[in-house]
N, CA, C and O atoms as a DFTB+ gen file, in Angstrom:
504 C
 N C O
     1  1     -27.878    -103.114     -39.998
     2  2     -28.941    -102.319     -39.252
     3  2     -29.366    -101.119     -40.031
     4  3     -28.565    -100.583     -40.797
     5  1     -30.570    -100.669     -39.880
     6  2     -31.011     -99.436     -40.538
     7  2     -31.531     -98.499     -39.480
     8  3     -32.198     -98.952     -38.550
     9  1     -31.230     -97.079     -39.587
    10  2     -31.577     -96.139     -38.939
    11  2     -32.478     -95.256     -39.473
    12  3     -32.208     -94.851     -40.603
    13  1     -33.689     -94.768     -38.846
    14  2     -34.564     -93.868     -39.551
    15  2     -34.811     -92.662     -38.652
    16  3     -35.061     -92.763     -37.451
    17  1     -34.714     -91.392     -39.393
    18  2     -34.694     -90.275     -38.482
    19  2     -35.695     -89.330     -39.185
    20  3     -35.409     -88.780     -40.249
    21  1     -36.903     -89.154     -38.544
    22  2     -37.791     -88.231     -39.079
    23  2     -37.701     -86.734     -38.732
    24  3     -37.231     -86.332     -37.668
    25  1     -38.188     -85.928     -39.710
    26  2     -38.065     -84.464     -39.444
    27  2     -39.365     -83.714     -40.213
    28  3     -40.011     -84.275     -41.097
    29  1     -39.597     -82.552     -39.798
    30  2     -40.588     -81.830     -40.658
    31  2     -41.921     -81.558     -39.820
    32  3     -42.806     -80.780     -40.178
    33  1     -41.929     -82.259     -38.738
    34  2     -43.164     -81.959     -37.789
    35  2     -43.388     -80.557     -37.330
    36  3     -42.489     -79.735     -37.512
    37  1     -44.376     -80.248     -36.818
    38  2     -44.740     -78.863     -36.212
    39  2     -46.122     -78.698     -35.951
    40  3     -46.910     -79.642     -35.904
    41  1     -46.481     -77.298     -35.748
    42  2     -47.833     -76.920     -35.543
    43  2     -48.332     -76.065     -36.742
    44  3     -47.654     -75.162     -37.232
    45  1     -49.607     -76.428     -37.188
    46  2     -49.996     -75.754     -38.145
    47  2     -51.536     -75.464     -38.014
    48  3     -52.214     -76.175     -37.273
    49  1     -52.044     -74.526     -38.657
    50  2     -53.441     -74.329     -38.497
    51  2     -54.357     -75.289     -39.545
    52  3     -53.833     -75.841     -40.512
    53  1     -55.598     -75.400     -39.269
    54  2     -56.413     -76.091     -40.196
    55  2     -56.348     -75.530     -41.576
    56  3     -56.501     -74.336     -41.835
    57  1     -56.080     -76.598     -42.560
    58  2     -56.047     -76.255     -43.867
    59  2     -54.607     -76.223     -44.383
    60  3     -54.370     -76.218     -45.591
    61  1     -53.562     -76.201     -43.366
    62  2     -52.302     -75.978     -43.763
    63  2     -51.658     -77.111     -44.223
    64  3     -52.301     -78.157     -44.311
    65  1     -50.226     -77.061     -44.599
    66  2     -49.539     -78.054     -45.119
    67  2     -48.200     -78.403     -44.375
    68  3     -47.640     -77.525     -43.719
    69  1     -47.758     -79.471     -44.451
    70  2     -46.515     -79.947     -43.905
    71  2     -45.872     -81.051     -44.808
    72  3     -46.549     -81.876     -45.422
    73  1     -44.465     -80.994     -44.834
    74  2     -43.764     -82.121     -45.514
    75  2     -42.874     -82.822     -44.537
    76  3     -41.879     -82.240     -44.106
    77  1     -43.151     -83.953     -44.189
    78  2     -42.260     -84.845     -43.376
    79  2     -41.147     -85.554     -44.145
    80  3     -41.304     -85.989     -45.286
    81  1     -40.225     -85.626     -43.579
    82  2     -39.029     -86.313     -44.106
    83  2     -38.445     -87.449     -43.238
    84  3     -38.408     -87.281     -42.019
    85  1     -37.997     -88.564     -43.770
    86  2     -37.338     -89.626     -42.897
    87  2     -36.072     -89.998     -43.796
    88  3     -36.099     -90.506     -44.917
    89  1     -34.962     -89.630     -43.049
    90  2     -33.526     -89.925     -43.597
    91  2     -33.219     -91.436     -43.129
    92  3     -33.308     -91.738     -41.939
    93  1     -32.881     -92.306     -44.048
    94  2     -32.561     -93.547     -43.879
    95  2     -31.014     -93.682     -43.912
    96  3     -30.323     -93.121     -44.763
    97  1     -30.491     -94.517     -42.858
    98  2     -28.919     -94.805     -43.055
    99  2     -28.860     -96.256     -42.677
   100  3     -29.696     -96.872     -42.016
   101  1     -27.679     -96.732     -43.227
   102  2     -27.396     -98.310     -42.970
   103  2     -27.468     -98.999     -44.194
   104  3     -27.218     -98.454     -45.269
   105  1     -27.825    -100.257     -44.065
   106  2     -27.913    -101.114     -45.208
   107  2     -29.287    -100.954     -45.874
   108  3     -30.219    -101.612     -45.412
   109  1     -29.485    -100.172     -46.874
   110  2     -30.730    -100.008     -47.518
   111  2     -30.728    -100.490     -49.030
   112  3     -29.985     -99.950     -49.850
   113  1     -31.519    -101.446     -49.343
   114  2     -31.601    -102.030     -50.607
   115  2     -32.678    -101.555     -51.353
   116  3     -33.600    -100.962     -50.793
   117  1     -32.661    -101.781     -52.739
   118  2     -33.813    -101.294     -53.549
   119  2     -35.160    -102.124     -53.323
   120  3     -36.225    -101.818     -53.859
   121  1     -34.986    -103.208     -52.468
   122  2     -36.146    -103.998     -52.425
   123  2     -37.056    -103.402     -51.044
   124  3     -38.181    -103.840     -50.800
   125  1     -36.462    -102.465     -50.294
   126  2     -37.274    -102.073     -49.159
   127  2     -38.608    -101.508     -49.455
   128  3     -38.786    -100.870     -50.492
   129  1     -39.585    -101.716     -48.572
   130  2     -40.887    -101.098     -48.561
   131  2     -40.880    -100.084     -47.464
   132  3     -40.301    -100.329     -46.405
   133  1     -41.477     -98.997     -47.668
   134  2     -41.337     -97.896     -46.641
   135  2     -42.985     -97.342     -46.317
   136  3     -43.931     -97.585     -47.066
   137  1     -43.053     -96.744     -45.348
   138  2     -44.350     -96.284     -44.855
   139  2     -44.308     -95.334     -43.681
   140  3     -43.388     -95.220     -42.871
   141  1     -45.487     -94.650     -43.716
   142  2     -45.741     -93.654     -42.579
   143  2     -46.875     -94.103     -41.844
   144  3     -47.955     -94.334     -42.387
   145  1     -46.633     -94.250     -40.458
   146  2     -47.733     -94.451     -39.633
   147  2     -47.962     -93.126     -38.484
   148  3     -47.215     -92.153     -38.383
   149  1     -49.004     -93.350     -37.804
   150  2     -49.301     -92.252     -36.936
   151  2     -49.972     -92.812     -35.720
   152  3     -50.694     -93.806     -35.806
   153  1     -49.713     -92.101     -34.423
   154  2     -50.352     -92.473     -33.414
   155  2     -50.889     -91.233     -32.598
   156  3     -50.078     -90.359     -32.288
   157  1     -51.992     -91.131     -32.294
   158  2     -52.682     -89.955     -31.567
   159  2     -52.647     -90.448     -30.070
   160  3     -52.435     -91.626     -29.784
   161  1     -52.835     -89.620     -29.286
   162  2     -52.812     -90.035     -27.671
   163  2     -54.000     -90.826     -27.509
   164  3     -55.057     -90.425     -27.996
   165  1     -53.932     -91.997     -26.824
   166  2     -54.877     -92.820     -26.486
   167  2     -55.477     -93.777     -27.671
   168  3     -56.456     -94.514     -27.551
   169  1     -54.723     -93.614     -28.769
   170  2     -55.189     -94.504     -29.800
   171  2     -54.079     -95.377     -30.342
   172  3     -52.900     -95.172     -30.055
   173  1     -54.481     -96.348     -31.126
   174  2     -53.471     -97.310     -31.693
   175  2     -52.609     -96.631     -32.835
   176  3     -53.039     -95.648     -33.438
   177  1     -51.417     -97.174     -33.098
   178  2     -50.738     -96.627     -34.110
   179  2     -51.378     -97.134     -35.544
   180  3     -51.611     -98.331     -35.713
   181  1     -51.626     -96.234     -36.485
   182  2     -52.289     -96.613     -37.654
   183  2     -51.425     -96.385     -38.847
   184  3     -50.464     -95.625     -38.729
   185  1     -51.672     -96.961     -39.967
   186  2     -50.760     -96.771     -41.133
   187  2     -51.498     -95.528     -42.043
   188  3     -52.704     -95.447     -42.275
   189  1     -50.669     -94.793     -42.393
   190  2     -51.119     -93.635     -43.250
   191  2     -50.949     -93.809     -44.607
   192  3     -51.900     -93.683     -45.378
   193  1     -49.831     -94.086     -44.983
   194  2     -49.230     -94.306     -46.469
   195  2     -48.038     -95.240     -46.582
   196  3     -47.180     -95.360     -45.707
   197  1     -48.060     -95.876     -47.716
   198  2     -46.874     -96.780     -47.850
   199  2     -46.530     -96.762     -49.465
   200  3     -47.329     -96.595     -50.386
   201  1     -45.159     -96.974     -49.536
   202  2     -44.610     -97.239     -50.976
   203  2     -43.818     -98.305     -51.073
   204  3     -42.963     -98.492     -50.207
   205  1     -43.955     -99.098     -52.042
   206  2     -43.019    -100.459     -52.238
   207  2     -41.871    -100.118     -53.081
   208  3     -41.658     -98.981     -53.502
   209  1     -41.130    -101.154     -53.317
   210  2     -39.938    -100.949     -54.221
   211  2     -40.058    -100.524     -55.590
   212  3     -39.188     -99.948     -56.242
   213  1     -41.415    -100.915     -56.040
   214  2     -41.740    -100.487     -57.443
   215  2     -42.407     -99.072     -57.536
   216  3     -42.695     -98.559     -58.618
   217  1     -42.630     -98.483     -56.329
   218  2     -43.222     -97.133     -56.321
   219  2     -44.713     -97.250     -56.165
   220  3     -45.332     -96.186     -56.140
   221  1     -45.394     -98.376     -56.056
   222  2     -46.702     -98.516     -55.731
   223  2     -46.985     -97.965     -54.424
   224  3     -46.285     -98.274     -53.459
   225  1     -48.045     -97.104     -54.320
   226  2     -48.402     -96.415     -53.248
   227  2     -49.804     -96.938     -52.694
   228  3     -50.651     -97.448     -53.428
   229  1     -49.959     -96.755     -51.305
   230  2     -51.030     -97.283     -50.590
   231  2     -51.371     -96.229     -49.509
   232  3     -50.578     -95.860     -48.643
   233  1     -52.788     -95.736     -49.675
   234  2     -53.092     -94.699     -48.615
   235  2     -54.335     -95.218     -47.743
   236  3     -55.198     -95.964     -48.205
   237  1     -54.324     -94.756     -46.483
   238  2     -55.572     -94.977     -45.841
   239  2     -56.536     -93.984     -46.220
   240  3     -56.295     -92.834     -46.588
   241  1     -57.759     -94.594     -46.081
   242  2     -59.026     -93.713     -46.741
   243  2     -59.066     -92.382     -46.151
   244  3     -59.539     -91.429     -46.771
   245  1     -58.522     -92.267     -44.813
   246  2     -58.847     -90.848     -44.213
   247  2     -57.754     -89.810     -44.748
   248  3     -57.845     -88.628     -44.418
   249  1     -56.800     -90.221     -45.511
   250  2     -55.790     -89.232     -46.028
   251  2     -55.733     -89.109     -47.546
   252  3     -55.080     -88.209     -48.075
   253  1     -56.429     -90.030     -48.262
   254  2     -56.558     -90.158     -49.680
   255  2     -56.946     -88.722     -50.239
   256  3     -57.910     -88.095     -49.801
   257  1     -56.072     -88.237     -51.290
   258  2     -56.385     -87.046     -51.853
   259  2     -55.660     -85.918     -51.055
   260  3     -55.590     -84.808     -51.583
   261  1     -55.146     -86.112     -49.887
   262  2     -54.601     -85.026     -49.214
   263  2     -53.225     -85.252     -48.975
   264  3     -52.447     -84.302     -49.062
   265  1     -52.778     -86.507     -48.653
   266  2     -51.434     -86.802     -48.392
   267  2     -50.781     -87.621     -49.639
   268  3     -51.454     -88.393     -50.322
   269  1     -49.406     -87.370     -49.861
   270  2     -48.601     -88.043     -50.874
   271  2     -47.393     -88.630     -50.410
   272  3     -46.628     -87.858     -49.831
   273  1     -47.060     -89.754     -50.521
   274  2     -45.935     -90.420     -50.025
   275  2     -44.848     -90.579     -51.286
   276  3     -45.186     -90.936     -52.415
   277  1     -43.742     -90.312     -50.964
   278  2     -42.666     -90.397     -52.235
   279  2     -41.340     -90.639     -51.462
   280  3     -41.169     -90.421     -50.262
   281  1     -40.414     -91.135     -52.362
   282  2     -39.095     -91.442     -51.843
   283  2     -38.062     -90.994     -52.909
   284  3     -38.292     -90.903     -54.115
   285  1     -36.871     -90.724     -52.274
   286  2     -35.698     -90.386     -53.104
   287  2     -34.653     -91.441     -52.943
   288  3     -33.909     -91.400     -51.963
   289  1     -34.551     -92.355     -53.814
   290  2     -33.907     -93.627     -53.541
   291  2     -32.406     -93.048     -53.596
   292  3     -31.588     -93.583     -52.848
   293  1     -32.024     -92.097     -54.345
   294  2     -30.573     -91.771     -54.478
   295  2     -30.128     -91.267     -53.103
   296  3     -28.991     -91.588     -52.757
   297  1     -30.828     -90.559     -52.311
   298  2     -30.586     -89.921     -50.980
   299  2     -31.098     -90.867     -49.812
   300  3     -30.776     -90.613     -48.651
   301  1     -31.850     -91.897     -50.105
   302  2     -32.439     -92.625     -49.102
   303  2     -33.366     -91.876     -48.097
   304  3     -33.262     -91.989     -46.875
   305  1     -34.231     -91.143     -48.701
   306  2     -35.059     -90.242     -47.983
   307  2     -36.591     -90.525     -48.464
   308  3     -36.983     -90.605     -49.628
   309  1     -37.255     -90.639     -47.424
   310  2     -38.886     -90.967     -47.589
   311  2     -39.585     -89.564     -47.344
   312  3     -39.070     -88.783     -46.545
   313  1     -40.675     -89.254     -47.976
   314  2     -41.383     -88.031     -47.640
   315  2     -42.768     -88.354     -47.525
   316  3     -43.255     -89.404     -47.942
   317  1     -43.449     -87.368     -46.910
   318  2     -44.836     -87.440     -46.803
   319  2     -45.377     -85.849     -46.738
   320  3     -45.270     -85.052     -45.807
   321  1     -45.980     -85.675     -48.026
   322  2     -46.623     -84.242     -48.128
   323  2     -47.900     -84.315     -47.807
   324  3     -48.722     -85.015     -48.398
   325  1     -48.148     -83.515     -46.753
   326  2     -49.581     -83.416     -46.045
   327  2     -50.243     -82.142     -46.333
   328  3     -49.715     -81.130     -45.871
   329  1     -51.377     -82.023     -47.063
   330  2     -52.112     -80.911     -47.361
   331  2     -53.460     -81.038     -46.686
   332  3     -53.877     -82.077     -46.174
   333  1     -54.109     -79.871     -46.733
   334  2     -55.444     -79.724     -46.139
   335  2     -55.614     -80.433     -44.706
   336  3     -56.503     -81.245     -44.453
   337  1     -54.669     -80.020     -43.849
   338  2     -54.551     -80.693     -42.521
   339  2     -55.910     -80.358     -41.698
   340  3     -56.576     -79.329     -41.806
   341  1     -56.150     -81.402     -40.900
   342  2     -57.355     -80.983     -39.989
   343  2     -56.868     -81.613     -38.621
   344  3     -55.882     -82.336     -38.474
   345  1     -57.722     -81.209     -37.691
   346  2     -57.354     -81.516     -36.118
   347  2     -57.100     -83.022     -36.003
   348  3     -56.240     -83.412     -35.213
   349  1     -57.808     -83.902     -36.756
   350  2     -57.743     -85.276     -36.639
   351  2     -56.504     -85.919     -37.329
   352  3     -56.307     -87.134     -37.343
   353  1     -55.732     -85.044     -37.867
   354  2     -54.435     -85.400     -38.313
   355  2     -53.128     -85.236     -37.179
   356  3     -51.956     -85.569     -37.353
   357  1     -53.689     -84.672     -36.093
   358  2     -52.705     -84.500     -35.081
   359  2     -52.277     -85.894     -34.420
   360  3     -53.066     -86.696     -33.921
   361  1     -51.058     -86.024     -34.493
   362  2     -50.447     -87.322     -34.001
   363  2     -49.020     -87.228     -34.027
   364  3     -48.490     -86.257     -34.567
   365  1     -48.305     -88.190     -33.469
   366  2     -46.839     -88.537     -33.772
   367  2     -46.840     -89.267     -34.925
   368  3     -47.594     -90.225     -35.097
   369  1     -45.972     -88.842     -35.802
   370  2     -45.903     -89.634     -37.171
   371  2     -44.493     -90.271     -37.192
   372  3     -43.463     -89.652     -36.925
   373  1     -44.559     -91.602     -37.545
   374  2     -43.398     -92.463     -37.684
   375  2     -43.141     -93.017     -38.971
   376  3     -44.042     -93.429     -39.703
   377  1     -41.934     -93.036     -39.262
   378  2     -41.465     -93.691     -40.461
   379  2     -41.096     -95.095     -40.252
   380  3     -40.504     -95.428     -39.225
   381  1     -41.423     -95.968     -41.202
   382  2     -41.085     -97.550     -41.172
   383  2     -40.561     -98.025     -42.368
   384  3     -40.824     -97.523     -43.461
   385  1     -39.777     -99.041     -42.184
   386  2     -39.204     -99.639     -43.326
   387  2     -38.974    -101.089     -43.037
   388  3     -38.874    -101.478     -41.874
   389  1     -38.878    -101.989     -44.172
   390  2     -38.695    -103.325     -43.994
   391  2     -38.172    -103.904     -45.226
   392  3     -38.725    -103.550     -46.267
   393  1     -37.210    -104.725     -45.293
   394  2     -36.454    -105.145     -46.536
   395  2     -37.253    -106.215     -47.393
   396  3     -36.928    -106.505     -48.545
   397  1     -38.199    -106.706     -46.803
   398  2     -39.009    -107.690     -47.674
   399  2     -40.173    -107.135     -48.420
   400  3     -40.664    -106.046     -48.123
   401  1     -40.588    -107.843     -49.336
   402  2     -41.842    -107.385     -50.191
   403  2     -43.036    -107.637     -49.458
   404  3     -43.382    -108.759     -49.089
   405  1     -43.747    -106.434     -49.221
   406  2     -44.994    -106.556     -48.481
   407  2     -46.224    -106.433     -49.447
   408  3     -46.256    -105.519     -50.271
   409  1     -47.172    -107.295     -49.351
   410  2     -48.343    -107.295     -50.180
   411  2     -49.053    -105.973     -49.910
   412  3     -49.028    -105.425     -48.808
   413  1     -49.713    -105.474     -51.021
   414  2     -50.325    -104.108     -50.921
   415  2     -51.525    -104.287     -49.845
   416  3     -51.726    -103.310     -49.122
   417  1     -52.242    -105.286     -49.683
   418  2     -53.083    -105.372     -48.707
   419  2     -52.542    -105.345     -47.287
   420  3     -53.273    -105.155     -46.315
   421  1     -51.343    -105.526     -47.213
   422  2     -50.708    -105.571     -45.717
   423  2     -49.851    -104.382     -45.624
   424  3     -49.226    -104.275     -44.569
   425  1     -49.677    -103.381     -46.592
   426  2     -48.807    -102.324     -46.636
   427  2     -49.093    -101.391     -45.494
   428  3     -48.103    -100.730     -45.181
   429  1     -50.114    -101.167     -44.822
   430  2     -50.402    -100.384     -43.590
   431  2     -50.477    -101.193     -42.325
   432  3     -50.899    -100.659     -41.300
   433  1     -50.125    -102.344     -42.334
   434  2     -50.006    -103.114     -41.146
   435  2     -48.817    -102.899     -40.377
   436  3     -47.770    -103.218     -40.941
   437  1     -48.743    -102.455     -39.277
   438  2     -47.540    -101.859     -38.637
   439  2     -46.568    -103.349     -38.375
   440  3     -45.337    -103.356     -38.368
   441  1     -47.325    -104.392     -38.199
   442  2     -46.478    -105.696     -37.656
   443  2     -45.602    -106.085     -39.013
   444  3     -44.691    -106.887     -38.810
   445  1     -45.764    -105.632     -40.309
   446  2     -45.015    -105.931     -41.372
   447  2     -43.641    -105.159     -41.466
   448  3     -42.815    -105.394     -42.348
   449  1     -43.478    -104.225     -40.483
   450  2     -42.160    -103.594     -40.570
   451  2     -41.391    -103.570     -39.398
   452  3     -41.887    -103.361     -38.291
   453  1     -39.977    -103.813     -39.633
   454  2     -39.048    -104.188     -38.647
   455  2     -38.247    -102.865     -38.113
   456  3     -37.686    -102.823     -37.018
   457  1     -38.280    -101.835     -39.018
   458  2     -37.445    -100.729     -38.613
   459  2     -38.241     -99.580     -38.417
   460  3     -39.096     -99.365     -39.276
   461  1     -38.136     -98.728     -37.390
   462  2     -38.876     -97.600     -37.063
   463  2     -38.058     -96.487     -36.583
   464  3     -37.044     -96.685     -35.914
   465  1     -38.506     -95.224     -36.933
   466  2     -37.876     -94.015     -36.465
   467  2     -38.347     -93.646     -35.044
   468  3     -38.994     -94.469     -34.396
   469  1     -38.080     -92.579     -34.599
   470  2     -38.492     -92.177     -33.225
   471  2     -39.662     -91.117     -33.309
   472  3     -40.106     -90.639     -32.265
   473  1     -40.108     -90.786     -34.403
   474  2     -41.322     -89.998     -34.587
   475  2     -41.144     -88.558     -34.539
   476  3     -40.206     -88.105     -33.883
   477  1     -42.016     -87.713     -35.223
   478  2     -42.014     -86.394     -35.339
   479  2     -43.486     -85.997     -35.131
   480  3     -44.372     -86.595     -35.741
   481  1     -43.773     -84.935     -34.226
   482  2     -45.090     -84.613     -33.725
   483  2     -45.734     -83.688     -34.805
   484  3     -45.060     -82.808     -35.340
   485  1     -47.030     -83.893     -35.117
   486  2     -47.754     -82.995     -35.875
   487  2     -48.950     -82.525     -35.190
   488  3     -49.736     -83.357     -34.736
   489  1     -49.165     -81.294     -35.071
   490  2     -50.273     -80.613     -34.262
   491  2     -51.099     -79.716     -35.223
   492  3     -50.571     -78.763     -35.795
   493  1     -52.284     -80.009     -35.373
   494  2     -53.159     -79.078     -36.162
   495  2     -54.237     -78.406     -35.287
   496  3     -54.947     -79.009     -34.483
   497  1     -54.269     -77.170     -35.523
   498  2     -55.083     -76.450     -34.505
   499  2     -56.205     -75.668     -35.336
   500  3     -55.980     -75.252     -36.472
   501  1     -57.272     -75.522     -34.767
   502  2     -58.420     -74.729     -35.567
   503  2     -58.387     -73.190     -34.960
   504  3     -59.168     -72.340     -35.388
């Protein structure tokens, strides 16, 4: 089993920055694919950013150039650096992982991931 625990959420003003972390425990192998998803009230959960075992990253168009996903494989921690935040970024952010190889075109599809954290809230106010 794999456990994922997110942290780093909070309230910021427009234009601010936050860094989310996701600490993973359990059986973690180098083949894992990782991703961040978010869900705003009344909306479906959407993929934000993903990183595969080779370090290849994928971003949703809405966050390209503002968000950066990275991982520390020695500590089993996934990060999401979020800059230039705007109110549309307000959501619960979830960390996700899966041990299989995920094609880049599917990297932001929630059905590809078996392990999920409980989420951390991000609120951006104007």
